[in-house]
Amino acid sequence: MSEPTQATAAPGAPAPVLSVSPVVLPAPGRAVDLEVRVSAPATGSELPVILLSHGQGYSNHLSSLNGYAPLANFWAAHGFVVIQPTHLSSATLSLDSDDPEAPLYWRSRAEDMGRVLDRLDVLEAAVPQLAGRLDPGKVAVAGHSMGGHTASLLLGARTVDPLDGAEVDLSEPRIKAGVLLAAPGRGGEALSENAARSYPVFLTTDFSRMTTPALVVAGDKDTSEHLTVSGPEWHTDPYVLSPGPKSLLTLFDAEHGLGGVSGYDVAETTDENPARVAAVQQLTWAYLRSALFPGDTAWQTACDALAAESDPLGQVESK
């Protein structure tokens, strides 16, 4: 296992983290009210915000506000306010599978993030010592797996509603940057028969108008055979098929869990690797820091250090 090096060195000392959940946002018309977790550093002001969208998976709780602690804790300890909704697709809710949007609830997932942004003042007030410390002008979205699909729609990707054939635009102009972690790629012939049949919304994914800056993170061993016949390169589609500015971080020997980003020591991680998780934590932090703060050099510094490693965990390209 590779040891952390300069490219995966922590960006300064971590701050203590305040985490409050569930914070409940009333959501008329939604099957249940929207519950979120808010994590924030104990110190600092004018804090940028990351909306973190969970994946699907077969665990009962990782796909909820209780998952993705390795990412949420790290980002919050290094200067971001991280907001994690429990989407309607979460197994914790056990909703009626006859809902026409089930099981992915792809549209509702993106709409959840708009609800959060509409009520940032409520979230600030709900977390002790957080009031007045957010910067609503510096918002990013991050998502893993199905959460990456949610993030791509918010960043400008399009799809067609399989129920009525209408093109759907869920882009959110308040979001200024994004990170897509093991996100689904293009549709059409790239999908497996199972995915085309079970998740028809994936058939029409179009990245050509995903114009918001983003970092795409993909594992070169992430075959996702239940979803695609295109192999690991499918997860690079959000980079390859979208306009710039975009960056692609390819992680060597990484599978769908990217070393274990969805939780600490979880059974569904097939490529457990703490050094890989550290790289994801710190490189995504550096990307979002520079994307939201013009002139910040954290991303360039991290890329240079990664390229200089004798046994790097991955590689970065940009356009």
GROMACS .gro file of N, CA, C and O in nm, residues 206-312:
model
  428
  206ASP      N    1  -2.685   1.330  -2.119
  206ASP     CA    2  -2.615   1.414  -2.216
  206ASP      C    3  -2.527   1.513  -2.140
  206ASP      O    4  -2.577   1.600  -2.069
  207PHE      N    5  -2.394   1.499  -2.155
  207PHE     CA    6  -2.301   1.585  -2.084
  207PHE      C    7  -2.259   1.708  -2.163
  207PHE      O    8  -2.180   1.789  -2.114
  208SER      N    9  -2.310   1.726  -2.284
  208SER     CA   10  -2.258   1.830  -2.372
  208SER      C   11  -2.286   1.971  -2.322
  208SER      O   12  -2.220   2.067  -2.365
  209ARG      N   13  -2.381   1.984  -2.229
  209ARG     CA   14  -2.411   2.117  -2.173
  209ARG      C   15  -2.378   2.125  -2.023
  209ARG      O   16  -2.425   2.215  -1.953
  210MET      N   17  -2.295   2.034  -1.976
  210MET     CA   18  -2.251   2.038  -1.837
  210MET      C   19  -2.131   2.134  -1.828
  210MET      O   20  -2.016   2.094  -1.828
  211THR      N   21  -2.162   2.262  -1.821
  211THR     CA   22  -2.059   2.366  -1.836
  211THR      C   23  -1.993   2.409  -1.706
  211THR      O   24  -1.887   2.469  -1.708
  212THR      N   25  -2.054   2.380  -1.591
  212THR     CA   26  -1.997   2.423  -1.463
  212THR      C   27  -1.865   2.350  -1.439
  212THR      O   28  -1.854   2.231  -1.466
  213PRO      N   29  -1.762   2.418  -1.389
  213PRO     CA   30  -1.635   2.351  -1.362
  213PRO      C   31  -1.652   2.231  -1.269
  213PRO      O   32  -1.729   2.236  -1.173
  214ALA      N   33  -1.579   2.124  -1.299
  214ALA     CA   34  -1.594   2.003  -1.218
  214ALA      C   35  -1.468   1.918  -1.226
  214ALA      O   36  -1.394   1.921  -1.325
  215LEU      N   37  -1.448   1.842  -1.120
  215LEU     CA   38  -1.346   1.738  -1.114
  215LEU      C   39  -1.416   1.603  -1.120
  215LEU      O   40  -1.504   1.575  -1.039
  216VAL      N   41  -1.379   1.520  -1.216
  216VAL     CA   42  -1.432   1.385  -1.230
  216VAL      C   43  -1.328   1.289  -1.172
  216VAL      O   44  -1.210   1.294  -1.210
  217VAL      N   45  -1.370   1.203  -1.080
  217VAL     CA   46  -1.280   1.106  -1.017
  217VAL      C   47  -1.326   0.966  -1.058
  217VAL      O   48  -1.443   0.930  -1.036
  218ALA      N   49  -1.236   0.889  -1.117
  218ALA     CA   50  -1.271   0.756  -1.167
  218ALA      C   51  -1.162   0.656  -1.131
  218ALA      O   52  -1.043   0.689  -1.132
  219GLY      N   53  -1.203   0.534  -1.099
  219GLY     CA   54  -1.109   0.425  -1.073
  219GLY      C   55  -1.085   0.345  -1.199
  219GLY      O   56  -1.181   0.309  -1.270
  220ASP      N   57  -0.959   0.312  -1.228
  220ASP     CA   58  -0.931   0.241  -1.352
  220ASP      C   59  -0.963   0.092  -1.345
  220ASP      O   60  -0.945   0.019  -1.443
  221LYS      N   61  -1.016   0.046  -1.230
  221LYS     CA   62  -1.064  -0.093  -1.219
  221LYS      C   63  -1.214  -0.098  -1.185
  221LYS      O   64  -1.266  -0.201  -1.145
  222ASP      N   65  -1.283   0.013  -1.205
  222ASP     CA   66  -1.426   0.023  -1.172
  222ASP      C   67  -1.508  -0.020  -1.292
  222ASP      O   68  -1.551   0.063  -1.373
  223THR      N   69  -1.532  -0.150  -1.306
  223THR     CA   70  -1.600  -0.202  -1.425
  223THR      C   71  -1.750  -0.180  -1.424
  223THR      O   72  -1.812  -0.167  -1.529
  224SER      N   73  -1.813  -0.179  -1.307
  224SER     CA   74  -1.958  -0.154  -1.294
  224SER      C   75  -2.037  -0.233  -1.398
  224SER      O   76  -2.121  -0.177  -1.470
  225GLU      N   77  -2.014  -0.364  -1.404
  225GLU     CA   78  -2.074  -0.446  -1.508
  225GLU      C   79  -2.225  -0.452  -1.501
  225GLU      O   80  -2.291  -0.481  -1.601
  226HIS      N   81  -2.283  -0.424  -1.384
  226HIS     CA   82  -2.430  -0.423  -1.375
  226HIS      C   83  -2.490  -0.301  -1.443
  226HIS      O   84  -2.611  -0.297  -1.468
  227LEU      N   85  -2.407  -0.202  -1.475
  227LEU     CA   86  -2.456  -0.079  -1.536
  227LEU      C   87  -2.407  -0.057  -1.678
  227LEU      O   88  -2.478   0.002  -1.760
  228THR      N   89  -2.286  -0.101  -1.710
  228THR     CA   90  -2.228  -0.065  -1.839
  228THR      C   91  -2.152  -0.181  -1.902
  228THR      O   92  -2.099  -0.268  -1.832
  229VAL      N   93  -2.144  -0.177  -2.034
  229VAL     CA   94  -2.061  -0.272  -2.108
  229VAL      C   95  -1.932  -0.207  -2.155
  229VAL      O   96  -1.853  -0.268  -2.226
  230SER      N   97  -1.909  -0.085  -2.112
  230SER     CA   98  -1.794  -0.007  -2.160
  230SER      C   99  -1.672  -0.013  -2.069
  230SER      O  100  -1.570   0.048  -2.100
  231GLY      N  101  -1.683  -0.080  -1.954
  231GLY     CA  102  -1.569  -0.092  -1.866
  231GLY      C  103  -1.542   0.035  -1.787
  231GLY      O  104  -1.625   0.129  -1.784
  232PRO      N  105  -1.425   0.043  -1.723
  232PRO     CA  106  -1.395   0.156  -1.636
  232PRO      C  107  -1.400   0.293  -1.704
  232PRO      O  108  -1.426   0.393  -1.638
  233GLU      N  109  -1.374   0.296  -1.835
  233GLU     CA  110  -1.374   0.425  -1.904
  233GLU      C  111  -1.511   0.492  -1.902
  233GLU      O  112  -1.520   0.614  -1.921
  234TRP      N  113  -1.616   0.415  -1.878
  234TRP     CA  114  -1.751   0.473  -1.871
  234TRP      C  115  -1.758   0.583  -1.766
  234TRP      O  116  -1.825   0.685  -1.787
  235HIS      N  117  -1.687   0.566  -1.656
  235HIS     CA  118  -1.692   0.664  -1.549
  235HIS      C  119  -1.611   0.791  -1.580
  235HIS      O  120  -1.616   0.887  -1.504
  236THR      N  121  -1.539   0.791  -1.691
  236THR     CA  122  -1.469   0.913  -1.734
  236THR      C  123  -1.554   0.995  -1.831
  236THR      O  124  -1.515   1.106  -1.868
  237ASP      N  125  -1.668   0.942  -1.874
  237ASP     CA  126  -1.753   1.013  -1.971
  237ASP      C  127  -1.790   1.155  -1.927
  237ASP      O  128  -1.792   1.246  -2.011
  238PRO      N  129  -1.822   1.178  -1.799
  238PRO     CA  130  -1.856   1.316  -1.762
  238PRO      C  131  -1.743   1.415  -1.789
  238PRO      O  132  -1.769   1.534  -1.809
  239TYR      N  133  -1.620   1.366  -1.791
  239TYR     CA  134  -1.506   1.451  -1.829
  239TYR      C  135  -1.491   1.458  -1.981
  239TYR      O  136  -1.484   1.566  -2.039
  240VAL      N  137  -1.488   1.343  -2.045
  240VAL     CA  138  -1.460   1.337  -2.189
  240VAL      C  139  -1.568   1.406  -2.270
  240VAL      O  140  -1.538   1.476  -2.369
  241LEU      N  141  -1.694   1.390  -2.232
  241LEU     CA  142  -1.806   1.436  -2.314
  241LEU      C  143  -1.862   1.572  -2.274
  241LEU      O  144  -1.960   1.618  -2.333
  242SER      N  145  -1.803   1.637  -2.176
  242SER     CA  146  -1.850   1.769  -2.135
  242SER      C  147  -1.750   1.875  -2.176
  242SER      O  148  -1.632   1.847  -2.197
  243PRO      N  149  -1.796   2.000  -2.188
  243PRO     CA  150  -1.702   2.107  -2.221
  243PRO      C  151  -1.619   2.146  -2.099
  243PRO      O  152  -1.657   2.121  -1.984
  244GLY      N  153  -1.504   2.208  -2.124
  244GLY     CA  154  -1.422   2.257  -2.014
  244GLY      C  155  -1.484   2.378  -1.949
  244GLY      O  156  -1.584   2.432  -1.997
  245PRO      N  157  -1.429   2.423  -1.836
  245PRO     CA  158  -1.312   2.366  -1.769
  245PRO      C  159  -1.348   2.244  -1.685
  245PRO      O  160  -1.441   2.247  -1.605
  246LYS      N  161  -1.274   2.136  -1.707
  246LYS     CA  162  -1.292   2.013  -1.632
  246LYS      C  163  -1.156   1.951  -1.602
  246LYS      O  164  -1.060   1.972  -1.676
  247SER      N  165  -1.150   1.872  -1.496
  247SER     CA  166  -1.032   1.793  -1.465
  247SER      C  167  -1.075   1.650  -1.439
  247SER      O  168  -1.187   1.624  -1.395
  248LEU      N  169  -0.984   1.556  -1.466
  248LEU     CA  170  -1.009   1.414  -1.445
  248LEU      C  171  -0.897   1.358  -1.358
  248LEU      O  172  -0.779   1.367  -1.393
  249LEU      N  173  -0.935   1.300  -1.244
  249LEU     CA  174  -0.843   1.228  -1.158
  249LEU      C  175  -0.870   1.079  -1.177
  249LEU      O  176  -0.977   1.030  -1.139
  250THR      N  177  -0.775   1.008  -1.237
  250THR     CA  178  -0.785   0.864  -1.253
  250THR      C  179  -0.704   0.798  -1.143
  250THR      O  180  -0.583   0.822  -1.131
  251LEU      N  181  -0.769   0.715  -1.062
  251LEU     CA  182  -0.703   0.648  -0.951
  251LEU      C  183  -0.664   0.507  -0.992
  251LEU      O  184  -0.748   0.428  -1.038
  252PHE      N  185  -0.537   0.474  -0.976
  252PHE     CA  186  -0.485   0.344  -1.019
  252PHE      C  187  -0.532   0.233  -0.926
  252PHE      O  188  -0.528   0.248  -0.803
  253ASP      N  189  -0.578   0.123  -0.986
  253ASP     CA  190  -0.623   0.003  -0.913
  253ASP      C  191  -0.747   0.030  -0.827
  253ASP      O  192  -0.781  -0.053  -0.741
  254ALA      N  193  -0.817   0.139  -0.849
  254ALA     CA  194  -0.935   0.172  -0.769
  254ALA      C  195  -1.060   0.113  -0.832
  254ALA      O  196  -1.078   0.116  -0.955
  255GLU      N  197  -1.147   0.061  -0.746
  255GLU     CA  198  -1.277   0.011  -0.790
  255GLU      C  199  -1.385   0.112  -0.750
  255GLU      O  200  -1.354   0.230  -0.726
  256HIS      N  201  -1.510   0.070  -0.745
  256HIS     CA  202  -1.619   0.166  -0.731
  256HIS      C  203  -1.616   0.241  -0.599
  256HIS      O  204  -1.660   0.355  -0.590
  257GLY      N  205  -1.563   0.179  -0.494
  257GLY     CA  206  -1.557   0.246  -0.364
  257GLY      C  207  -1.446   0.347  -0.352
  257GLY      O  208  -1.439   0.418  -0.251
  258LEU      N  209  -1.357   0.355  -0.454
  258LEU     CA  210  -1.246   0.450  -0.452
  258LEU      C  211  -1.166   0.441  -0.322
  258LEU      O  212  -1.124   0.542  -0.266
  259GLY      N  213  -1.148   0.319  -0.275
  259GLY     CA  214  -1.070   0.296  -0.154
  259GLY      C  215  -1.150   0.292  -0.027
  259GLY      O  216  -1.101   0.247   0.077
  260GLY      N  217  -1.276   0.342  -0.032
  260GLY     CA  218  -1.362   0.341   0.087
  260GLY      C  219  -1.417   0.477   0.124
  260GLY      O  220  -1.425   0.511   0.241
  261VAL      N  221  -1.462   0.556   0.025
  261VAL     CA  222  -1.510   0.691   0.054
  261VAL      C  223  -1.648   0.693   0.118
  261VAL      O  224  -1.686   0.792   0.182
  262SER      N  225  -1.725   0.584   0.104
  262SER     CA  226  -1.863   0.588   0.153
  262SER      C  227  -1.875   0.567   0.303
  262SER      O  228  -1.981   0.593   0.361
  263GLY      N  229  -1.769   0.519   0.367
  263GLY     CA  230  -1.775   0.498   0.511
  263GLY      C  231  -1.649   0.430   0.560
  263GLY      O  232  -1.572   0.374   0.482
  264TYR      N  233  -1.628   0.435   0.690
  264TYR     CA  234  -1.510   0.372   0.748
  264TYR      C  235  -1.531   0.220   0.760
  264TYR      O  236  -1.628   0.175   0.822
  265ASP      N  237  -1.442   0.142   0.700
  265ASP     CA  238  -1.441  -0.004   0.714
  265ASP      C  239  -1.575  -0.067   0.675
  265ASP      O  240  -1.625  -0.157   0.743
  266VAL      N  241  -1.633  -0.024   0.564
  266VAL     CA  242  -1.763  -0.079   0.525
  266VAL      C  243  -1.746  -0.203   0.439
  266VAL      O  244  -1.653  -0.214   0.359
  267ALA      N  245  -1.837  -0.296   0.454
  267ALA     CA  246  -1.826  -0.425   0.387
  267ALA      C  247  -1.835  -0.414   0.236
  267ALA      O  248  -1.775  -0.495   0.165
  268GLU      N  249  -1.907  -0.317   0.183
  268GLU     CA  250  -1.924  -0.311   0.039
  268GLU      C  251  -1.806  -0.248  -0.034
  268GLU      O  252  -1.806  -0.241  -0.158
  269THR      N  253  -1.705  -0.201   0.038
  269THR     CA  254  -1.584  -0.151  -0.027
  269THR      C  255  -1.501  -0.269  -0.074
  269THR      O  256  -1.454  -0.348   0.007
  270THR      N  257  -1.481  -0.281  -0.205
  270THR     CA  258  -1.406  -0.393  -0.260
  270THR      C  259  -1.259  -0.361  -0.281
  270THR      O  260  -1.182  -0.449  -0.322
  271ASP      N  261  -1.218  -0.238  -0.256
  271ASP     CA  262  -1.079  -0.197  -0.280
  271ASP      C  263  -1.026  -0.117  -0.161
  271ASP      O  264  -0.963  -0.013  -0.178
  272GLU      N  265  -1.053  -0.167  -0.040
  272GLU     CA  266  -1.015  -0.096   0.082
  272GLU      C  267  -0.870  -0.049   0.077
  272GLU      O  268  -0.778  -0.128   0.058
  273ASN      N  269  -0.849   0.082   0.092
  273ASN     CA  270  -0.715   0.139   0.081
  273ASN      C  271  -0.715   0.278   0.144
  273ASN      O  272  -0.756   0.375   0.081
  274PRO      N  273  -0.669   0.289   0.270
  274PRO     CA  274  -0.670   0.419   0.337
  274PRO      C  275  -0.589   0.526   0.265
  274PRO      O  276  -0.627   0.644   0.267
  275ALA      N  277  -0.478   0.488   0.202
  275ALA     CA  278  -0.398   0.587   0.130
  275ALA      C  279  -0.475   0.643   0.012
  275ALA      O  280  -0.467   0.762  -0.020
  276ARG      N  281  -0.555   0.556  -0.055
  276ARG     CA  282  -0.636   0.603  -0.168
  276ARG      C  283  -0.745   0.698  -0.120
  276ARG      O  284  -0.771   0.802  -0.182
  277VAL      N  285  -0.808   0.665  -0.009
  277VAL     CA  286  -0.909   0.755   0.047
  277VAL      C  287  -0.847   0.889   0.083
  277VAL      O  288  -0.904   0.996   0.057
  278ALA      N  289  -0.727   0.886   0.141
  278ALA     CA  290  -0.659   1.011   0.175
  278ALA      C  291  -0.634   1.095   0.051
  278ALA      O  292  -0.650   1.218   0.052
  279ALA      N  293  -0.595   1.030  -0.058
  279ALA     CA  294  -0.573   1.103  -0.182
  279ALA      C  295  -0.702   1.168  -0.231
  279ALA      O  296  -0.703   1.284  -0.275
  280VAL      N  297  -0.813   1.093  -0.226
  280VAL     CA  298  -0.941   1.149  -0.269
  280VAL      C  299  -0.980   1.266  -0.179
  280VAL      O  300  -1.022   1.372  -0.228
  281GLN      N  301  -0.967   1.249  -0.050
  281GLN     CA  302  -1.000   1.357   0.043
  281GLN      C  303  -0.925   1.485   0.008
  281GLN      O  304  -0.983   1.593  -0.005
  282GLN      N  305  -0.797   1.473  -0.005
  282GLN     CA  306  -0.713   1.591  -0.013
  282GLN      C  307  -0.710   1.652  -0.152
  282GLN      O  308  -0.706   1.775  -0.167
  283LEU      N  309  -0.715   1.569  -0.256
  283LEU     CA  310  -0.718   1.624  -0.391
  283LEU      C  311  -0.853   1.689  -0.422
  283LEU      O  312  -0.860   1.793  -0.488
  284THR      N  313  -0.963   1.630  -0.375
  284THR     CA  314  -1.093   1.695  -0.395
  284THR      C  315  -1.101   1.824  -0.316
  284THR      O  316  -1.156   1.924  -0.365
  285TRP      N  317  -1.048   1.823  -0.193
  285TRP     CA  318  -1.043   1.948  -0.115
  285TRP      C  319  -0.967   2.055  -0.191
  285TRP      O  320  -1.013   2.170  -0.202
  286ALA      N  321  -0.849   2.020  -0.245
  286ALA     CA  322  -0.768   2.118  -0.316
  286ALA      C  323  -0.840   2.171  -0.438
  286ALA      O  324  -0.837   2.292  -0.468
  287TYR      N  325  -0.908   2.081  -0.513
  287TYR     CA  326  -0.981   2.125  -0.631
  287TYR      C  327  -1.090   2.226  -0.595
  287TYR      O  328  -1.100   2.334  -0.656
  288LEU      N  329  -1.171   2.191  -0.497
  288LEU     CA  330  -1.283   2.280  -0.461
  288LEU      C  331  -1.233   2.411  -0.400
  288LEU      O  332  -1.293   2.516  -0.422
  289ARG      N  333  -1.126   2.405  -0.325
  289ARG     CA  334  -1.069   2.526  -0.268
  289ARG      C  335  -1.031   2.623  -0.380
  289ARG      O  336  -1.066   2.741  -0.376
  290SER      N  337  -0.960   2.573  -0.481
  290SER     CA  338  -0.917   2.661  -0.589
  290SER      C  339  -1.032   2.701  -0.680
  290SER      O  340  -1.034   2.813  -0.734
  291ALA      N  341  -1.131   2.612  -0.698
  291ALA     CA  342  -1.245   2.644  -0.784
  291ALA      C  343  -1.330   2.755  -0.725
  291ALA      O  344  -1.387   2.837  -0.798
  292LEU      N  345  -1.343   2.759  -0.592
  292LEU     CA  346  -1.430   2.856  -0.527
  292LEU      C  347  -1.358   2.983  -0.484
  292LEU      O  348  -1.423   3.084  -0.455
  293PHE      N  349  -1.225   2.979  -0.480
  293PHE     CA  350  -1.147   3.095  -0.439
  293PHE      C  351  -1.048   3.130  -0.550
  293PHE      O  352  -0.938   3.073  -0.555
  294PRO      N  353  -1.085   3.219  -0.642
  294PRO     CA  354  -0.996   3.254  -0.754
  294PRO      C  355  -0.859   3.297  -0.704
  294PRO      O  356  -0.845   3.373  -0.609
  295GLY      N  357  -0.756   3.244  -0.767
  295GLY     CA  358  -0.620   3.275  -0.729
  295GLY      C  359  -0.560   3.178  -0.629
  295GLY      O  360  -0.438   3.179  -0.607
  296ASP      N  361  -0.644   3.092  -0.569
  296ASP     CA  362  -0.593   2.993  -0.475
  296ASP      C  363  -0.512   2.888  -0.551
  296ASP      O  364  -0.553   2.842  -0.657
  297THR      N  365  -0.397   2.849  -0.498
  297THR     CA  366  -0.305   2.759  -0.569
  297THR      C  367  -0.308   2.615  -0.518
  297THR      O  368  -0.224   2.533  -0.557
  298ALA      N  369  -0.402   2.582  -0.430
  298ALA     CA  370  -0.402   2.448  -0.370
  298ALA      C  371  -0.410   2.338  -0.475
  298ALA      O  372  -0.341   2.236  -0.465
  299TRP      N  373  -0.493   2.355  -0.576
  299TRP     CA  374  -0.512   2.251  -0.677
  299TRP      C  375  -0.385   2.232  -0.760
  299TRP      O  376  -0.340   2.119  -0.782
  300GLN      N  377  -0.325   2.340  -0.806
  300GLN     CA  378  -0.203   2.328  -0.884
  300GLN      C  379  -0.091   2.264  -0.801
  300GLN      O  380  -0.017   2.179  -0.850
  301THR      N  381  -0.082   2.304  -0.676
  301THR     CA  382   0.020   2.247  -0.588
  301THR      C  383  -0.001   2.096  -0.571
  301THR      O  384   0.094   2.018  -0.577
  302ALA      N  385  -0.125   2.055  -0.551
  302ALA     CA  386  -0.156   1.913  -0.534
  302ALA      C  387  -0.126   1.834  -0.661
  302ALA      O  388  -0.073   1.722  -0.655
  303CYS      N  389  -0.162   1.890  -0.776
  303CYS     CA  390  -0.136   1.821  -0.902
  303CYS      C  391   0.014   1.805  -0.927
  303CYS      O  392   0.061   1.700  -0.971
  304ASP      N  393   0.089   1.912  -0.900
  304ASP     CA  394   0.235   1.906  -0.920
  304ASP      C  395   0.297   1.801  -0.829
  304ASP      O  396   0.386   1.725  -0.870
  305ALA      N  397   0.251   1.796  -0.705
  305ALA     CA  398   0.307   1.700  -0.610
  305ALA      C  399   0.271   1.557  -0.650
  305ALA      O  400   0.355   1.465  -0.639
  306LEU      N  401   0.149   1.535  -0.696
  306LEU     CA  402   0.108   1.402  -0.740
  306LEU      C  403   0.194   1.356  -0.857
  306LEU      O  404   0.241   1.241  -0.861
  307ALA      N  405   0.217   1.446  -0.953
  307ALA     CA  406   0.296   1.412  -1.071
  307ALA      C  407   0.441   1.381  -1.036
  307ALA      O  408   0.509   1.307  -1.107
  308ALA      N  409   0.490   1.437  -0.925
  308ALA     CA  410   0.630   1.419  -0.886
  308ALA      C  411   0.653   1.291  -0.805
  308ALA      O  412   0.767   1.255  -0.779
  309GLU      N  413   0.546   1.223  -0.765
  309GLU     CA  414   0.562   1.102  -0.684
  309GLU      C  415   0.626   0.990  -0.765
  309GLU      O  416   0.600   0.974  -0.884
  310SER      N  417   0.708   0.911  -0.700
  310SER     CA  418   0.772   0.798  -0.768
  310SER      C  419   0.674   0.683  -0.791
  310SER      O  420   0.689   0.606  -0.886
  311ASP      N  421   0.577   0.668  -0.703
  311ASP     CA  422   0.476   0.562  -0.715
  311ASP      C  423   0.338   0.625  -0.691
  311ASP      O  424   0.277   0.603  -0.587
  312PRO      N  425   0.289   0.704  -0.787
  312PRO     CA  426   0.167   0.782  -0.762
  312PRO      C  427   0.043   0.694  -0.752
  312PRO      O  428   0.035   0.586  -0.809
   0.00000   0.00000   0.00000
